[in-house]
């Protein structure tokens, strides 16, 4: 009985282990891209929230927490572009890795603009609007140069 149980257990283990081995290449093909898209969606979500506040369509008291969310998620962005993650379901283009200096400038422009958001949101008014404008330009600057054009 014990032997039979052991046999069954090792059979189950074999399925789990072999199953995991078989699935590994597929995951390796896409996990960096999935991570990047999740992070970018969070960036987009925080941006949408900030835009709503600026338009007067969301409570003003949400401005600072949204700005803090943006400044925090911005710290993740430099880590979502590992070498070789331009294959698969992605609109990231090879220029990211072919032009590292230019790409770093685009990342830095964004992280600097995002880091300035909490103080600007706390000040409110024109300072908030101006900081949001600078931040928006940094998104555009990177998307225009390092992301496939939408009409492609
Ligand atoms: C340093 C470059 C860079 C910056 C800065 C940047 N993005 Fe992106 N973003 C990308 C790239 C590259 C993609 C494509 C990701 C992919 O398909 O793998 C992307 C994709 C996205 C997506 C789509 C995610 C999805 O579901 O596939 C959204 C939304 C987005 N960005 C919003 C923003 C906003 C808002 C900002 C500014 C606050 C911003 N991004 C700043 C490079 C950047």
mmCIF file of C-alpha atoms and ligand atoms in Angstrom:
data_model
loop_
_atom_site.group_PDB
_atom_site.id
_atom_site.type_symbol
_atom_site.label_atom_id
_atom_site.label_comp_id
_atom_site.label_asym_id
_atom_site.label_seq_id
_atom_site.Cartn_x
_atom_site.Cartn_y
_atom_site.Cartn_z
ATOM 1 C CA UNK A 1 0.000 0.000 0.000
ATOM 2 C CA UNK A 2 2.823 2.319 0.987
ATOM 3 C CA UNK A 3 4.650 1.447 -2.232
ATOM 4 C CA UNK A 4 1.572 2.106 -4.322
ATOM 5 C CA UNK A 5 1.069 5.476 -2.646
ATOM 6 C CA UNK A 6 4.728 6.367 -3.271
ATOM 7 C CA UNK A 7 4.369 5.373 -6.900
ATOM 8 C CA UNK A 8 1.299 7.543 -7.286
ATOM 9 C CA UNK A 9 2.996 10.489 -5.591
ATOM 10 C CA UNK A 10 6.113 10.258 -7.735
ATOM 11 C CA UNK A 11 3.853 9.982 -10.781
ATOM 12 C CA UNK A 12 2.070 13.165 -9.790
ATOM 13 C CA UNK A 13 5.390 14.885 -9.094
ATOM 14 C CA UNK A 14 6.686 13.848 -12.488
ATOM 15 C CA UNK A 15 3.642 15.410 -14.131
ATOM 16 C CA UNK A 16 4.083 18.626 -12.163
ATOM 17 C CA UNK A 17 7.817 18.869 -12.785
ATOM 18 C CA UNK A 18 7.702 17.844 -16.437
ATOM 19 C CA UNK A 19 4.680 20.054 -16.990
ATOM 20 C CA UNK A 20 6.565 22.995 -15.546
ATOM 21 C CA UNK A 21 9.596 22.232 -17.718
ATOM 22 C CA UNK A 22 7.451 22.036 -20.834
ATOM 23 C CA UNK A 23 5.764 25.373 -20.047
ATOM 24 C CA UNK A 24 9.000 27.227 -19.240
ATOM 25 C CA UNK A 25 10.032 28.314 -22.767
ATOM 26 C CA UNK A 26 6.615 29.895 -23.419
ATOM 27 C CA UNK A 27 6.850 31.888 -20.175
ATOM 28 C CA UNK A 28 10.407 32.962 -20.923
ATOM 29 C CA UNK A 29 9.131 34.347 -24.235
ATOM 30 C CA UNK A 30 6.681 36.701 -22.661
ATOM 31 C CA UNK A 31 7.064 37.442 -18.969
ATOM 32 C CA UNK A 32 9.234 40.547 -19.393
ATOM 33 C CA UNK A 33 6.735 41.941 -21.883
ATOM 34 C CA UNK A 34 3.773 41.178 -19.606
ATOM 35 C CA UNK A 35 5.568 42.873 -16.733
ATOM 36 C CA UNK A 36 6.331 45.931 -18.871
ATOM 37 C CA UNK A 37 2.721 46.220 -20.022
ATOM 38 C CA UNK A 38 1.389 45.869 -16.452
ATOM 39 C CA UNK A 39 3.708 48.608 -15.260
ATOM 40 C CA UNK A 40 2.853 50.870 -18.225
ATOM 41 C CA UNK A 41 -0.859 50.306 -17.557
ATOM 42 C CA UNK A 42 -0.316 51.471 -13.984
ATOM 43 C CA UNK A 43 1.526 54.539 -15.325
ATOM 44 C CA UNK A 44 -1.408 55.157 -17.681
ATOM 45 C CA UNK A 45 -3.914 54.669 -14.849
ATOM 46 C CA UNK A 46 -2.199 57.190 -12.599
ATOM 47 C CA UNK A 47 -1.991 59.607 -15.545
ATOM 48 C CA UNK A 48 -5.706 59.218 -16.264
ATOM 49 C CA UNK A 49 -6.502 59.923 -12.623
ATOM 50 C CA UNK A 50 -4.341 63.047 -12.570
ATOM 51 C CA UNK A 51 -5.944 64.284 -15.801
ATOM 52 C CA UNK A 52 -9.407 63.795 -14.279
ATOM 53 C CA UNK A 53 -8.446 65.864 -11.227
ATOM 54 C CA UNK A 54 -7.056 68.642 -13.437
ATOM 55 C CA UNK A 55 -10.289 68.702 -15.454
ATOM 56 C CA UNK A 56 -12.273 68.998 -12.241
ATOM 57 C CA UNK A 57 -13.821 65.575 -12.814
ATOM 58 C CA UNK A 58 -12.294 63.915 -9.745
ATOM 59 C CA UNK A 59 -11.933 65.073 -6.119
ATOM 60 C CA UNK A 60 -9.053 67.519 -5.640
ATOM 61 C CA UNK A 61 -7.893 65.641 -2.557
ATOM 62 C CA UNK A 62 -6.959 62.640 -4.735
ATOM 63 C CA UNK A 63 -4.300 64.712 -6.555
ATOM 64 C CA UNK A 64 -1.461 64.078 -4.093
ATOM 65 C CA UNK A 65 -1.992 60.308 -3.677
ATOM 66 C CA UNK A 66 -2.242 59.958 -7.470
ATOM 67 C CA UNK A 67 0.924 62.033 -7.912
ATOM 68 C CA UNK A 68 2.690 59.858 -5.337
ATOM 69 C CA UNK A 69 1.521 56.747 -7.189
ATOM 70 C CA UNK A 70 3.050 58.174 -10.362
ATOM 71 C CA UNK A 71 6.350 59.030 -8.679
ATOM 72 C CA UNK A 72 6.575 55.505 -7.215
ATOM 73 C CA UNK A 73 5.628 53.547 -10.370
ATOM 74 C CA UNK A 74 8.123 55.701 -12.307
ATOM 75 C CA UNK A 75 10.884 54.068 -10.255
ATOM 76 C CA UNK A 76 9.916 50.710 -11.771
ATOM 77 C CA UNK A 77 9.997 51.907 -15.405
ATOM 78 C CA UNK A 78 13.825 51.824 -15.799
ATOM 79 C CA UNK A 79 13.626 48.090 -15.012
ATOM 80 C CA UNK A 80 10.992 47.012 -17.543
ATOM 81 C CA UNK A 81 13.217 47.050 -20.634
ATOM 82 C CA UNK A 82 15.610 44.109 -20.281
ATOM 83 C CA UNK A 83 17.737 43.354 -23.337
ATOM 84 C CA UNK A 84 15.971 41.032 -25.777
ATOM 85 C CA UNK A 85 12.416 41.837 -24.640
ATOM 86 C CA UNK A 86 11.485 43.197 -28.071
ATOM 87 C CA UNK A 87 10.251 39.842 -29.385
ATOM 88 C CA UNK A 88 6.646 38.767 -29.004
ATOM 89 C CA UNK A 89 3.452 40.651 -28.297
ATOM 90 C CA UNK A 90 5.115 43.998 -27.861
ATOM 91 C CA UNK A 91 5.168 47.419 -29.482
ATOM 92 C CA UNK A 92 8.548 48.247 -27.923
ATOM 93 C CA UNK A 93 11.057 48.734 -30.738
ATOM 94 C CA UNK A 94 14.723 47.809 -31.147
ATOM 95 C CA UNK A 95 15.804 51.466 -30.853
ATOM 96 C CA UNK A 96 15.466 51.035 -27.057
ATOM 97 C CA UNK A 97 18.507 48.766 -27.072
ATOM 98 C CA UNK A 98 20.210 50.169 -30.186
ATOM 99 C CA UNK A 99 20.305 53.742 -28.861
ATOM 100 C CA UNK A 100 20.913 53.332 -25.124
ATOM 101 C CA UNK A 101 22.025 56.940 -24.527
ATOM 102 C CA UNK A 102 18.921 58.423 -26.177
ATOM 103 C CA UNK A 103 16.708 55.922 -24.435
ATOM 104 C CA UNK A 104 18.229 56.730 -21.048
ATOM 105 C CA UNK A 105 17.469 60.408 -21.668
ATOM 106 C CA UNK A 106 13.825 59.538 -22.350
ATOM 107 C CA UNK A 107 13.633 57.471 -19.158
ATOM 108 C CA UNK A 108 15.338 60.200 -17.111
ATOM 109 C CA UNK A 109 13.029 62.923 -18.450
ATOM 110 C CA UNK A 110 10.088 60.823 -17.308
ATOM 111 C CA UNK A 111 11.402 59.822 -13.865
ATOM 112 C CA UNK A 112 12.414 63.449 -13.144
ATOM 113 C CA UNK A 113 8.987 64.743 -14.197
ATOM 114 C CA UNK A 114 7.231 62.032 -12.152
ATOM 115 C CA UNK A 115 9.363 62.769 -9.073
ATOM 116 C CA UNK A 116 8.244 66.417 -9.242
ATOM 117 C CA UNK A 117 4.541 65.517 -9.255
ATOM 118 C CA UNK A 118 3.764 65.120 -5.526
ATOM 119 C CA UNK A 119 5.070 68.596 -4.592
ATOM 120 C CA UNK A 120 3.361 70.174 -7.603
ATOM 121 C CA UNK A 121 0.056 68.431 -6.851
ATOM 122 C CA UNK A 122 0.278 69.612 -3.215
ATOM 123 C CA UNK A 123 0.807 73.200 -4.427
ATOM 124 C CA UNK A 124 -2.102 72.870 -6.866
ATOM 125 C CA UNK A 125 -3.183 75.407 -9.457
ATOM 126 C CA UNK A 126 -0.761 76.381 -12.231
ATOM 127 C CA UNK A 127 2.169 74.464 -10.697
ATOM 128 C CA UNK A 128 0.162 71.249 -10.843
ATOM 129 C CA UNK A 129 -0.905 71.909 -14.446
ATOM 130 C CA UNK A 130 2.624 72.769 -15.556
ATOM 131 C CA UNK A 131 4.149 69.677 -13.933
ATOM 132 C CA UNK A 132 1.447 67.535 -15.533
ATOM 133 C CA UNK A 133 2.303 69.073 -18.917
ATOM 134 C CA UNK A 134 5.996 68.279 -18.509
ATOM 135 C CA UNK A 135 5.127 64.741 -17.470
ATOM 136 C CA UNK A 136 2.846 64.279 -20.493
ATOM 137 C CA UNK A 137 5.616 65.463 -22.818
ATOM 138 C CA UNK A 138 7.956 62.849 -21.342
ATOM 139 C CA UNK A 139 5.455 60.058 -22.156
ATOM 140 C CA UNK A 140 5.108 61.356 -25.687
ATOM 141 C CA UNK A 141 8.873 61.779 -26.105
ATOM 142 C CA UNK A 142 9.462 58.128 -25.363
ATOM 143 C CA UNK A 143 6.425 56.719 -27.174
ATOM 144 C CA UNK A 144 7.258 58.654 -30.355
ATOM 145 C CA UNK A 145 10.823 57.381 -30.523
ATOM 146 C CA UNK A 146 10.733 53.989 -28.856
ATOM 147 C CA UNK A 147 7.318 52.524 -29.501
ATOM 148 C CA UNK A 148 5.683 51.311 -32.698
ATOM 149 C CA UNK A 149 3.431 53.908 -34.236
ATOM 150 C CA UNK A 150 -0.236 53.109 -33.752
ATOM 151 C CA UNK A 151 -1.095 53.389 -37.461
ATOM 152 C CA UNK A 152 1.402 50.664 -38.360
HETATM 153 C C1 LIG B 1 11.104 55.506 -21.503
HETATM 154 C C2 LIG B 1 10.022 55.215 -22.393
HETATM 155 C C3 LIG B 1 8.608 55.409 -21.981
HETATM 156 C C4 LIG B 1 8.075 56.382 -21.167
HETATM 157 C C5 LIG B 1 8.774 57.542 -20.483
HETATM 158 C C6 LIG B 1 6.655 56.127 -21.087
HETATM 159 N N1 LIG B 1 6.339 55.018 -21.837
HETATM 160 FE FE1 LIG B 1 4.509 54.184 -21.992
HETATM 161 N N2 LIG B 1 5.285 52.700 -23.168
HETATM 162 C C7 LIG B 1 6.589 52.621 -23.584
HETATM 163 C C8 LIG B 1 6.758 51.452 -24.439
HETATM 164 C C9 LIG B 1 8.039 51.024 -25.108
HETATM 165 C C10 LIG B 1 5.506 50.849 -24.506
HETATM 166 C C11 LIG B 1 5.161 49.558 -25.276
HETATM 167 C C12 LIG B 1 5.261 48.385 -24.310
HETATM 168 C C13 LIG B 1 5.127 47.031 -25.007
HETATM 169 O O1 LIG B 1 4.282 46.896 -25.929
HETATM 170 O O2 LIG B 1 5.877 46.116 -24.629
HETATM 171 C C14 LIG B 1 4.591 51.640 -23.695
HETATM 172 C C15 LIG B 1 3.254 51.352 -23.494
HETATM 173 C C16 LIG B 1 2.367 52.142 -22.782
HETATM 174 C C17 LIG B 1 0.964 51.838 -22.589
HETATM 175 C C18 LIG B 1 0.232 50.603 -23.120
HETATM 176 C C19 LIG B 1 0.433 49.439 -22.161
HETATM 177 C C20 LIG B 1 -0.238 48.170 -22.695
HETATM 178 O O3 LIG B 1 -1.326 47.836 -22.234
HETATM 179 O O4 LIG B 1 0.337 47.515 -23.600
HETATM 180 C C21 LIG B 1 0.424 52.874 -21.853
HETATM 181 C C22 LIG B 1 -1.015 53.022 -21.377
HETATM 182 C C23 LIG B 1 1.497 53.821 -21.594
HETATM 183 N N3 LIG B 1 2.658 53.334 -22.169
HETATM 184 C C24 LIG B 1 1.340 55.008 -20.903
HETATM 185 C C25 LIG B 1 2.391 55.873 -20.597
HETATM 186 C C26 LIG B 1 2.210 57.152 -19.916
HETATM 187 C C27 LIG B 1 0.876 57.742 -19.491
HETATM 188 C C28 LIG B 1 3.462 57.674 -19.760
HETATM 189 C C29 LIG B 1 3.869 58.954 -19.098
HETATM 190 C C30 LIG B 1 3.270 59.329 -17.830
HETATM 191 C C31 LIG B 1 4.407 56.732 -20.359
HETATM 192 N N4 LIG B 1 3.718 55.673 -20.871
HETATM 193 C C32 LIG B 1 5.777 56.911 -20.383
HETATM 194 C C33 LIG B 1 7.604 53.485 -23.266
HETATM 195 C C34 LIG B 1 7.499 54.555 -22.403
#
